[in-house]
Amino acid sequence: MIKNLQSDPEELPEEIEERPDALLEEVPEEEGPPDAELVLKAQQGDVQAFDVLVDRYHGRIYGLTYNMCSNREDAEDLTQEVFVKAFSALPRFKGKSSFYTWLYRIAVNKTINYRKKRNRKRTLSLDSFDQEIKSDEAYHDLTSKGSPLRNISLSELQIKLNEALQSLSEKHRTVVVMHDMQGIPHEEIAKVVGASVGTVRSRLFYARRQMQSELAEFVK
Amino acid sequence: MMGSKDNLDTTVEQQTELLLKQLMHLKQYEKPETARMTRNKQNIMRMVRQANGSKRKSLGDLLEINMPWLFAEPKYGVALLFVAFVGLQYAGINARHESSTGTGIYAPSTSLVAVNSISTATNSISYPKFPDNVALFPQGNRSSDIKFVGRIEK
């Protein structure tokens, strides 16, 4: 089983297969007109409607691509490519799945293909921490006097975490990023990656174990 | 001895698990600069507008956009195609029937008379009378040259 999990993902098609799902229909609760209405308008050539969709999902798609690559320049390029691809493929979108799921699927496929093409050129380029971090409980725990990590700077830990993330296979990283960083439930991840919920859970378990072993040197 | 080693491993494992959770949690504070994101959105929309301007919709796309029911309910699409086929067939039968009554170009006789009268009227060109002193076909048997018999004035 582990052997299967470690194998490289197959080349993903650029064409996005639409899979029906009901779960994601009610996920994004946004202000303004519903996605379906905006998608219909955008399909009829209304660029303004697509602009609203870009505004709505830009942050999440950037978050996904950024955490998948740990490189903000690549993430920006990928986010751009994802939305342009989505716009050009919009006439073929039948609404069997929600726009949100469909867009995520494009983003995951694009990111994996992009990284495979640029396999040797992988450098970290990280966004800086927001000032709000100082009021977070986890931050206090890590930097308090009693913590074994108090002598390690946060940026050092940040780099180590991103390196650990990049050491995972594409499939495992996708699941970790979507679940642990973006808070997407297992069922929805399963719809996006086209696997069963059980597979998603096992990938998550394996990925966490691998990352823990990467971070163990800080604890010992 | 073995028991204490196991305990140590468990503690390390628990600590790394906690550390991972905390770091994952803190990762949400890694935020991009607002200006960069705004620029990125603008770039996306610029590219989308360019794509939209240069995009020529295929017949299939146009049909799909303007007649979505045709694709959503294929049975209606098939029914429409059948009706269109029958209609074309009917039109074809009518055309064949009319063409089988005779061949050639037909025009009413009144219009033909009008055309003839116009042509005769326009074709009657009056030429000036040929002068008497110029003999076009001389009566001599030597040559067919035109012989000038007039007087040259100096």
Short mmCIF file of C-alpha atoms in Angstrom, two decimals:
data_model
loop_
_atom_site.label_atom_id
_atom_site.label_comp_id
_atom_site.label_asym_id
_atom_site.label_seq_id
_atom_site.Cartn_x
_atom_site.Cartn_y
_atom_site.Cartn_z
CA MET A 1 0.00 0.00 0.00
CA ILE A 2 2.78 2.38 0.94
CA LYS A 3 4.52 1.49 -2.31
CA ASN A 4 1.45 2.66 -4.18
CA LEU A 5 1.28 5.86 -2.21
CA GLN A 6 4.87 6.71 -2.96
CA SER A 7 4.56 6.31 -6.69
CA ASP A 8 4.56 9.47 -8.74
CA PRO A 9 1.23 10.78 -9.90
CA GLU A 10 0.37 10.15 -13.50
CA GLU A 11 0.48 12.96 -16.00
CA LEU A 12 -2.72 14.83 -15.42
CA PRO A 13 -4.80 15.89 -18.36
CA GLU A 14 -5.25 19.57 -19.09
CA GLU A 15 -8.89 18.92 -19.86
CA ILE A 16 -10.81 18.88 -16.67
CA GLU A 17 -13.20 16.07 -16.16
CA GLU A 18 -16.40 17.09 -14.46
CA ARG A 19 -17.62 14.76 -11.78
CA PRO A 20 -21.03 15.20 -10.25
CA ASP A 21 -21.14 16.05 -6.60
CA ALA A 22 -23.70 17.42 -4.25
CA LEU A 23 -21.52 18.09 -1.24
CA LEU A 24 -19.68 21.09 -2.53
CA GLU A 25 -22.78 22.82 -3.83
CA GLU A 26 -23.37 24.53 -0.53
CA VAL A 27 -19.77 25.04 0.58
CA PRO A 28 -18.95 28.63 -0.24
CA GLU A 29 -21.36 31.00 1.39
CA GLU A 30 -20.50 34.26 -0.25
CA GLU A 31 -22.22 37.57 -0.49
CA GLY A 32 -23.66 38.60 -3.80
CA PRO A 33 -25.14 36.50 -6.57
CA PRO A 34 -24.65 32.73 -6.40
CA ASP A 35 -21.87 31.07 -8.37
CA ALA A 36 -24.26 29.35 -10.76
CA GLU A 37 -25.73 32.66 -11.85
CA LEU A 38 -22.32 34.24 -12.35
CA VAL A 39 -21.07 31.20 -14.25
CA LEU A 40 -24.05 31.36 -16.61
CA LYS A 41 -23.43 35.04 -17.29
CA ALA A 42 -19.71 34.43 -17.81
CA GLN A 43 -20.54 31.63 -20.24
CA GLN A 44 -22.52 34.16 -22.26
CA GLY A 45 -19.45 36.38 -22.44
CA ASP A 46 -20.05 38.62 -19.42
CA VAL A 47 -16.51 39.36 -18.24
CA GLN A 48 -17.76 41.35 -15.25
CA ALA A 49 -19.45 38.25 -13.88
CA PHE A 50 -16.18 36.34 -14.18
CA ASP A 51 -14.44 39.23 -12.42
CA VAL A 52 -16.69 38.64 -9.40
CA LEU A 53 -15.75 34.93 -9.44
CA VAL A 54 -12.06 35.81 -9.61
CA ASP A 55 -12.46 38.14 -6.65
CA ARG A 56 -14.31 35.46 -4.73
CA TYR A 57 -11.86 32.59 -5.21
CA HIS A 58 -8.55 34.29 -5.85
CA GLY A 59 -7.36 34.06 -2.25
CA ARG A 60 -8.14 30.36 -1.90
CA ILE A 61 -6.59 29.40 -5.23
CA TYR A 62 -3.49 31.43 -4.43
CA GLY A 63 -3.33 29.75 -1.01
CA LEU A 64 -3.52 26.33 -2.60
CA THR A 65 -0.89 26.97 -5.25
CA TYR A 66 1.40 28.80 -2.80
CA ASN A 67 1.36 26.00 -0.25
CA MET A 68 1.81 23.43 -2.99
CA CYS A 69 4.90 25.21 -4.37
CA SER A 70 6.25 27.17 -1.38
CA ASN A 71 7.14 29.81 -3.93
CA ARG A 72 5.10 32.97 -4.22
CA GLU A 73 6.16 33.90 -7.76
CA ASP A 74 5.22 30.47 -9.05
CA ALA A 75 1.98 30.64 -7.09
CA GLU A 76 1.10 33.96 -8.70
CA ASP A 77 1.80 32.59 -12.20
CA LEU A 78 -0.20 29.47 -11.47
CA THR A 79 -3.15 31.39 -10.05
CA GLN A 80 -3.20 33.43 -13.22
CA GLU A 81 -3.05 30.32 -15.40
CA VAL A 82 -5.80 28.62 -13.41
CA PHE A 83 -8.28 31.45 -13.87
CA VAL A 84 -7.46 31.96 -17.54
CA LYS A 85 -7.82 28.23 -18.13
CA ALA A 86 -11.11 28.23 -16.23
CA PHE A 87 -12.41 31.08 -18.36
CA SER A 88 -11.48 29.40 -21.62
CA ALA A 89 -12.97 26.09 -20.46
CA LEU A 90 -16.13 27.70 -19.09
CA PRO A 91 -18.31 26.93 -22.17
CA ARG A 92 -17.69 23.24 -21.47
CA PHE A 93 -18.67 23.54 -17.80
CA LYS A 94 -22.06 21.85 -17.47
CA GLY A 95 -22.67 22.47 -13.78
CA LYS A 96 -22.52 18.81 -12.76
CA SER A 97 -20.19 19.85 -9.95
CA SER A 98 -19.96 23.21 -8.24
CA PHE A 99 -17.80 25.86 -9.83
CA TYR A 100 -15.67 25.84 -6.68
CA THR A 101 -14.83 22.12 -6.98
CA TRP A 102 -14.20 22.44 -10.69
CA LEU A 103 -11.86 25.38 -10.14
CA TYR A 104 -9.98 23.52 -7.41
CA ARG A 105 -9.56 20.57 -9.72
CA ILE A 106 -8.05 22.81 -12.39
CA ALA A 107 -5.73 24.36 -9.79
CA VAL A 108 -4.52 21.01 -8.47
CA ASN A 109 -3.92 19.60 -11.95
CA LYS A 110 -2.19 22.76 -13.17
CA THR A 111 0.08 22.90 -10.13
CA ILE A 112 1.10 19.26 -10.36
CA ASN A 113 1.82 19.52 -14.09
CA TYR A 114 3.71 22.79 -13.61
CA ARG A 115 5.92 21.30 -10.93
CA LYS A 116 6.64 18.23 -12.99
CA LYS A 117 7.81 20.42 -15.85
CA ARG A 118 10.08 22.45 -13.57
CA ASN A 119 11.30 19.54 -11.53
CA ARG A 120 14.87 20.73 -11.07
CA LYS A 121 14.19 24.37 -10.38
CA ARG A 122 12.64 24.39 -6.95
CA THR A 123 13.43 27.21 -4.60
CA LEU A 124 11.57 28.51 -1.61
CA SER A 125 10.17 32.02 -1.81
CA LEU A 126 7.91 32.56 1.15
CA ASP A 127 5.38 35.17 2.11
CA SER A 128 6.13 36.86 5.40
CA PHE A 129 4.08 36.32 8.54
CA ASP A 130 1.25 38.65 9.34
CA GLN A 131 1.57 40.67 12.55
CA GLU A 132 -1.55 38.97 13.91
CA ILE A 133 0.56 35.88 14.53
CA LYS A 134 1.81 37.41 17.80
CA SER A 135 -1.61 37.13 19.34
CA ASP A 136 -1.93 33.44 18.48
CA GLU A 137 -1.75 30.82 21.22
CA ALA A 138 0.42 28.46 19.17
CA TYR A 139 2.92 31.23 18.62
CA HIS A 140 3.14 31.86 22.36
CA ASP A 141 3.61 28.15 23.02
CA LEU A 142 6.47 27.91 20.55
CA THR A 143 8.26 31.02 21.75
CA SER A 144 7.64 30.73 25.49
CA LYS A 145 10.51 30.06 27.90
CA GLY A 146 9.33 26.54 28.62
CA SER A 147 9.33 25.51 24.97
CA PRO A 148 12.23 23.35 23.70
CA LEU A 149 12.08 25.40 20.51
CA ARG A 150 12.41 28.82 22.11
CA ASN A 151 15.95 29.25 20.72
CA ILE A 152 14.90 28.55 17.16
CA SER A 153 13.57 31.46 15.20
CA LEU A 154 10.14 31.23 13.70
CA SER A 155 11.47 31.88 10.21
CA GLU A 156 13.81 28.91 10.61
CA LEU A 157 10.86 26.73 11.55
CA GLN A 158 8.89 28.15 8.66
CA ILE A 159 11.62 27.18 6.22
CA LYS A 160 11.91 23.73 7.73
CA LEU A 161 8.16 23.17 7.51
CA ASN A 162 8.07 24.24 3.87
CA GLU A 163 11.03 22.00 3.08
CA ALA A 164 9.23 19.12 4.76
CA LEU A 165 6.15 19.90 2.68
CA GLN A 166 8.18 19.92 -0.51
CA SER A 167 9.69 16.55 0.36
CA LEU A 168 6.23 14.96 0.04
CA SER A 169 4.93 13.53 -3.19
CA GLU A 170 2.44 15.64 -5.12
CA LYS A 171 -0.52 13.48 -4.07
CA HIS A 172 0.37 13.66 -0.40
CA ARG A 173 1.12 17.36 -0.43
CA THR A 174 -2.19 18.10 -2.14
CA VAL A 175 -4.09 16.33 0.61
CA VAL A 176 -2.11 17.95 3.44
CA VAL A 177 -2.46 21.43 2.00
CA MET A 178 -6.17 21.08 1.36
CA HIS A 179 -6.99 19.49 4.71
CA ASP A 180 -4.54 20.85 7.25
CA MET A 181 -4.00 24.30 5.79
CA GLN A 182 -7.21 25.12 3.99
CA GLY A 183 -9.57 23.18 6.23
CA ILE A 184 -11.37 21.33 3.43
CA PRO A 185 -13.18 18.18 4.63
CA HIS A 186 -12.08 14.72 3.48
CA GLU A 187 -15.19 14.20 1.36
CA GLU A 188 -14.58 17.33 -0.64
CA ILE A 189 -10.89 16.56 -1.12
CA ALA A 190 -11.92 13.16 -2.42
CA LYS A 191 -14.13 14.83 -5.03
CA VAL A 192 -11.36 17.17 -6.11
CA VAL A 193 -8.58 14.61 -6.39
CA GLY A 194 -10.85 11.86 -7.72
CA ALA A 195 -10.10 9.33 -4.99
CA SER A 196 -12.08 7.65 -2.26
CA VAL A 197 -12.38 9.16 1.20
CA GLY A 198 -10.37 6.22 2.57
CA THR A 199 -7.53 6.97 0.18
CA VAL A 200 -7.56 10.62 1.21
CA ARG A 201 -7.37 9.65 4.89
CA SER A 202 -4.51 7.24 4.34
CA ARG A 203 -2.59 9.78 2.27
CA LEU A 204 -3.06 12.31 5.04
CA PHE A 205 -1.85 9.90 7.68
CA TYR A 206 1.22 8.95 5.68
CA ALA A 207 2.04 12.56 4.82
CA ARG A 208 1.85 13.66 8.46
CA ARG A 209 4.11 10.82 9.54
CA GLN A 210 6.66 11.79 6.94
CA MET A 211 6.58 15.44 7.95
CA GLN A 212 6.90 14.57 11.60
CA SER A 213 10.06 12.63 10.89
CA GLU A 214 11.42 15.66 9.02
CA LEU A 215 10.75 17.89 12.01
CA ALA A 216 11.97 15.42 14.64
CA GLU A 217 15.47 16.92 14.69
CA PHE A 218 14.09 20.06 16.34
CA VAL A 219 12.51 18.12 19.18
CA LYS A 220 15.34 15.76 20.04
CA MET B 1 15.75 -0.05 29.88
CA MET B 2 13.68 -0.91 26.81
CA GLY B 3 10.61 0.55 28.48
CA SER B 4 12.25 3.92 29.06
CA LYS B 5 13.45 4.03 25.43
CA ASP B 6 9.91 3.36 24.23
CA ASN B 7 8.63 6.10 26.50
CA LEU B 8 11.22 8.51 25.08
CA ASP B 9 10.22 7.62 21.51
CA THR B 10 6.57 8.15 22.35
CA THR B 11 7.35 11.55 23.86
CA VAL B 12 9.37 12.59 20.82
CA GLU B 13 6.58 11.42 18.55
CA GLN B 14 4.00 13.33 20.54
CA GLN B 15 6.14 16.44 20.55
CA THR B 16 6.73 16.32 16.81
CA GLU B 17 3.04 15.78 16.27
CA LEU B 18 2.25 18.83 18.37
CA LEU B 19 4.96 20.86 16.65
CA LEU B 20 3.61 19.93 13.24
CA LYS B 21 0.10 20.92 14.27
CA GLN B 22 1.30 24.23 15.62
CA LEU B 23 3.39 25.04 12.57
CA MET B 24 0.59 24.07 10.21
CA HIS B 25 -1.69 26.32 12.18
CA LEU B 26 0.77 29.20 12.06
CA LYS B 27 1.21 28.79 8.34
CA GLN B 28 -2.13 30.49 7.82
CA TYR B 29 -0.42 33.71 8.92
CA GLU B 30 1.86 33.57 5.89
CA LYS B 31 0.04 36.18 3.89
CA PRO B 32 0.85 37.72 0.53
CA GLU B 33 1.19 41.46 0.10
CA THR B 34 -2.11 43.09 -0.78
CA ALA B 35 -0.56 45.11 -3.60
CA ARG B 36 0.84 41.96 -5.22
CA MET B 37 -2.51 40.25 -5.02
CA THR B 38 -4.31 43.23 -6.51
CA ARG B 39 -1.83 43.30 -9.37
CA ASN B 40 -2.27 39.57 -9.86
CA LYS B 41 -6.05 39.93 -10.09
CA GLN B 42 -5.66 42.77 -12.57
CA ASN B 43 -3.34 40.64 -14.69
CA ILE B 44 -5.85 37.81 -14.66
CA MET B 45 -8.67 40.04 -15.80
CA ARG B 46 -6.50 41.63 -18.48
CA MET B 47 -5.67 38.20 -19.86
CA VAL B 48 -9.30 37.14 -19.63
CA ARG B 49 -10.42 40.22 -21.56
CA GLN B 50 -7.78 39.56 -24.21
CA ALA B 51 -8.91 35.95 -24.47
CA ASN B 52 -12.53 37.04 -24.67
CA GLY B 53 -11.78 39.59 -27.38
CA SER B 54 -9.85 37.18 -29.57
CA LYS B 55 -12.10 34.23 -28.97
CA ARG B 56 -14.19 33.25 -31.95
CA LYS B 57 -16.98 31.04 -30.87
CA SER B 58 -17.44 27.90 -32.85
CA LEU B 59 -20.86 26.92 -34.17
CA GLY B 60 -21.02 24.24 -31.50
CA ASP B 61 -20.31 26.75 -28.72
CA LEU B 62 -22.88 29.19 -30.06
CA LEU B 63 -25.48 26.44 -30.25
CA GLU B 64 -24.60 25.32 -26.77
CA ILE B 65 -24.93 28.82 -25.34
CA ASN B 66 -28.06 29.86 -27.21
CA MET B 67 -29.88 26.55 -27.20
CA PRO B 68 -28.78 24.82 -24.02
CA TRP B 69 -32.01 22.81 -23.89
CA LEU B 70 -30.92 21.05 -27.06
CA PHE B 71 -27.92 19.61 -25.25
CA ALA B 72 -29.52 19.23 -21.85
CA GLU B 73 -32.38 17.17 -23.36
CA PRO B 74 -30.98 15.26 -26.32
CA LYS B 75 -34.35 13.74 -27.15
CA TYR B 76 -35.63 17.19 -28.13
CA GLY B 77 -32.53 17.71 -30.19
CA VAL B 78 -33.12 14.44 -32.04
CA ALA B 79 -36.78 15.34 -32.53
CA LEU B 80 -35.80 18.73 -33.94
CA LEU B 81 -33.32 17.12 -36.32
CA PHE B 82 -36.04 14.72 -37.48
CA VAL B 83 -38.49 17.56 -38.11
CA ALA B 84 -35.79 19.47 -39.99
CA PHE B 85 -35.04 16.38 -42.07
CA VAL B 86 -38.71 15.87 -42.94
CA GLY B 87 -39.05 19.55 -43.85
CA LEU B 88 -36.06 19.45 -46.15
CA GLN B 89 -37.32 16.25 -47.72
CA TYR B 90 -40.69 17.88 -48.40
CA ALA B 91 -39.08 20.95 -49.89
CA GLY B 92 -36.92 18.71 -52.08
CA ILE B 93 -39.96 16.79 -53.39
CA ASN B 94 -41.74 20.02 -54.32
CA ALA B 95 -38.70 21.33 -56.13
CA ARG B 96 -38.37 18.10 -58.10
CA HIS B 97 -42.05 18.18 -59.04
CA GLU B 98 -41.80 21.68 -60.43
CA SER B 99 -38.65 20.94 -62.34
CA SER B 100 -40.16 17.81 -63.97
CA THR B 101 -42.93 19.79 -65.76
CA GLY B 102 -40.57 20.93 -68.50
CA THR B 103 -37.13 22.15 -69.29
CA GLY B 104 -35.88 25.38 -70.78
CA ILE B 105 -36.33 29.04 -70.10
CA TYR B 106 -39.80 30.38 -70.24
CA ALA B 107 -40.81 33.97 -70.65
CA PRO B 108 -44.18 35.54 -71.39
CA SER B 109 -44.65 36.49 -75.08
CA THR B 110 -45.47 40.11 -74.30
CA SER B 111 -42.07 40.68 -72.74
CA LEU B 112 -40.36 39.05 -75.75
CA VAL B 113 -42.09 41.45 -78.14
CA ALA B 114 -40.96 44.32 -76.04
CA VAL B 115 -37.38 43.08 -76.11
CA ASN B 116 -37.45 42.68 -79.94
CA SER B 117 -38.83 46.15 -80.52
CA ILE B 118 -36.17 47.63 -78.32
CA SER B 119 -33.37 45.77 -80.12
CA THR B 120 -34.57 46.78 -83.59
CA ALA B 121 -34.91 50.34 -82.54
CA THR B 122 -31.43 50.47 -81.11
CA ASN B 123 -29.77 48.50 -83.96
CA SER B 124 -30.98 50.76 -86.78
CA ILE B 125 -27.90 52.92 -87.24
CA SER B 126 -27.96 55.28 -90.23
CA TYR B 127 -24.67 55.47 -92.08
CA PRO B 128 -23.78 58.54 -94.22
CA LYS B 129 -24.07 58.13 -97.95
CA PHE B 130 -20.83 57.11 -99.68
CA PRO B 131 -19.48 59.85 -102.01
CA ASP B 132 -19.94 59.17 -105.74
CA ASN B 133 -16.36 59.99 -106.70
CA VAL B 134 -14.90 57.20 -104.61
CA ALA B 135 -15.08 53.80 -106.20
CA LEU B 136 -14.79 51.08 -103.65
CA PHE B 137 -14.78 48.22 -106.10
CA PRO B 138 -13.34 49.42 -109.40
CA GLN B 139 -14.45 47.70 -112.54
CA GLY B 140 -10.88 47.06 -113.81
CA ASN B 141 -9.59 43.48 -113.92
CA ARG B 142 -6.00 44.18 -112.82
CA SER B 143 -6.15 44.69 -109.14
CA SER B 144 -8.40 45.15 -106.25
CA ASP B 145 -6.71 48.42 -105.14
CA ILE B 146 -8.85 51.39 -104.51
CA LYS B 147 -8.37 53.96 -107.22
CA PHE B 148 -8.63 57.62 -106.33
CA VAL B 149 -10.33 59.45 -109.09
CA GLY B 150 -10.91 62.77 -107.38
CA ARG B 151 -8.96 65.99 -107.66
CA ILE B 152 -6.32 67.02 -105.12
CA GLU B 153 -6.56 70.62 -104.16
CA LYS B 154 -3.36 72.58 -103.56
#
